PDB file of C-alpha atoms in Angstrom:
ATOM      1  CA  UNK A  57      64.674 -89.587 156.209  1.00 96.00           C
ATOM      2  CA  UNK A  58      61.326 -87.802 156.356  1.00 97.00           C
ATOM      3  CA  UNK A  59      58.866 -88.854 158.103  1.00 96.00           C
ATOM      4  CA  UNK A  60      54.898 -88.088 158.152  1.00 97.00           C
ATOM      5  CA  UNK A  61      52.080 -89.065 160.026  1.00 96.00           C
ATOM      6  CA  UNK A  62      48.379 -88.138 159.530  1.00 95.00           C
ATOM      7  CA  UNK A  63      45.032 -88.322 158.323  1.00 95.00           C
ATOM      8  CA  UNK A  64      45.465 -89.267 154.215  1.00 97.00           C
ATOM      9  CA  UNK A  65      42.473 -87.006 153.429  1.00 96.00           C
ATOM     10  CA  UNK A  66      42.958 -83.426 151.017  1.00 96.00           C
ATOM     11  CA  UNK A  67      43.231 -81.027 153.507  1.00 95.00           C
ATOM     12  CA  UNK A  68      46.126 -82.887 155.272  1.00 96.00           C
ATOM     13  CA  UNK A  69      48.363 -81.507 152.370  1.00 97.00           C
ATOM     14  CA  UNK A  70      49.774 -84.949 151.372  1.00 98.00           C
ATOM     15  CA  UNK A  71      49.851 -83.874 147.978  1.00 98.00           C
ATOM     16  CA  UNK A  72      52.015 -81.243 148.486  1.00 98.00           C
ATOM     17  CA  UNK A  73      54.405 -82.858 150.572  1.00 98.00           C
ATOM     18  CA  UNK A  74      54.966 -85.556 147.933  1.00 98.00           C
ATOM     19  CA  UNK A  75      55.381 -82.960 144.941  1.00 98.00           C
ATOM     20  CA  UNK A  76      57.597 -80.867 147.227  1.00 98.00           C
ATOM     21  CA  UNK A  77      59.859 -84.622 148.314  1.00 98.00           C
ATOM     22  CA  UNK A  78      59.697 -85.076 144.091  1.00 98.00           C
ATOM     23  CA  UNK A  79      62.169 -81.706 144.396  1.00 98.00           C
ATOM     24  CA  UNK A  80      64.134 -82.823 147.237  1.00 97.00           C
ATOM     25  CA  UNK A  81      65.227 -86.174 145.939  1.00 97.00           C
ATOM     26  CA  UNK A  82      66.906 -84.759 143.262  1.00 96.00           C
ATOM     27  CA  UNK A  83      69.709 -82.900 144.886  1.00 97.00           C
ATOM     28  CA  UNK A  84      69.514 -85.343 148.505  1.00 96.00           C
ATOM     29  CA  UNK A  85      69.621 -89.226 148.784  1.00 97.00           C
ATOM     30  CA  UNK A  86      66.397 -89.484 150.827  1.00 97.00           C
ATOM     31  CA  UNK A  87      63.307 -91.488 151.855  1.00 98.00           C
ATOM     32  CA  UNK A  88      59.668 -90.366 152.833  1.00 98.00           C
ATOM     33  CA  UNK A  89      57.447 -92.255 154.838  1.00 97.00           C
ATOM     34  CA  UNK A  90      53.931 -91.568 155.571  1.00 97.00           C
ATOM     35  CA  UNK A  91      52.232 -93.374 158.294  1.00 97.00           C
ATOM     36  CA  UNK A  92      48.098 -92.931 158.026  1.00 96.00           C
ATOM     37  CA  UNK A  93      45.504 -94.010 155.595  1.00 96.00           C
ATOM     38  CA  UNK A  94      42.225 -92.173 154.365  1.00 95.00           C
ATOM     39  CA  UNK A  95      40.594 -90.847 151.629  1.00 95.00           C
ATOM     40  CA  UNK A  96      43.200 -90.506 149.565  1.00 97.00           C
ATOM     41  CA  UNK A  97      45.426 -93.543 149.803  1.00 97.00           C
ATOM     42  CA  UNK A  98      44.743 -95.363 146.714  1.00 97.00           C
ATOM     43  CA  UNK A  99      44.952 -91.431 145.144  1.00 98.00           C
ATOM     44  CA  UNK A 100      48.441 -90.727 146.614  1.00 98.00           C
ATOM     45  CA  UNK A 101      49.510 -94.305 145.868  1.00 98.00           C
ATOM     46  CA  UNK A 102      49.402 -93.468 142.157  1.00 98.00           C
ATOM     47  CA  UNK A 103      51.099 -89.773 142.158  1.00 98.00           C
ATOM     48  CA  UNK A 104      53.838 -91.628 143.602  1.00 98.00           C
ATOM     49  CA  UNK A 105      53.931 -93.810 141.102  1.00 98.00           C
ATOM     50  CA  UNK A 106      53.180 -91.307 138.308  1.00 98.00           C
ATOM     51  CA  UNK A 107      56.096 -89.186 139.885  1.00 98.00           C
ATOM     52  CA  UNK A 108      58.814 -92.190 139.497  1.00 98.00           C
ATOM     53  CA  UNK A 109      59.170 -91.889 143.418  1.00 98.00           C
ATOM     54  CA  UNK A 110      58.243 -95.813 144.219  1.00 97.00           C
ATOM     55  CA  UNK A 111      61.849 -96.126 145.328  1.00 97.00           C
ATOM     56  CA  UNK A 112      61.809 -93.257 147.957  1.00 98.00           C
ATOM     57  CA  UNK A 113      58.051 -93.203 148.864  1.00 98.00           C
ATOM     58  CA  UNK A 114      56.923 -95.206 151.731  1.00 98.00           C
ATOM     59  CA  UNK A 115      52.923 -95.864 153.384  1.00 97.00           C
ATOM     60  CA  UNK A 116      52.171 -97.483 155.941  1.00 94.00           C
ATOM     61  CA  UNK A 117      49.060 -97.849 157.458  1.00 91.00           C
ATOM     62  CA  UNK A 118      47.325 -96.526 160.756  1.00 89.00           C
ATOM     63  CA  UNK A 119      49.124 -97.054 163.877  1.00 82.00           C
ATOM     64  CA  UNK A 120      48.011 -95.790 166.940  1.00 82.00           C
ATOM     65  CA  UNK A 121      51.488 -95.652 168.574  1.00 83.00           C
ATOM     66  CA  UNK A 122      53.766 -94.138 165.556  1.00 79.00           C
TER      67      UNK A 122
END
């Protein structure tokens, strides 16, 4: 289980985390969840779907206790 928590805006490196988990899940049974929103939510949303990672790929929203 991986979890992330931040800012979804470019220079957080989102991105890159969820190209880098696209690696990962293919040799280890894992999850990823990102806790945030921003910028580029609706963005990120959509690699993950692109990626075939909808399974393993987890938002949720803000919380200001995560």
């Amino acid at each position: 289980m991986i979890i992330s928590v931040g800012r979804l805006d470019p220079e957080k490196g989102f991105e890159d985390l969820i190209r880098a988990f696209a690696l990962v899940i293919k040799t280890v049974d894992s999850r990823l969840f990102i806790v945030g929103d921003g910028k580029q939510k609706v963005y990120l949303t959509d690699l993950v779907l692109s990626l075939g990672l909808e399974r393993y790929v987890h938002f949720y929203g803000s919380d200001p206790n995560p």
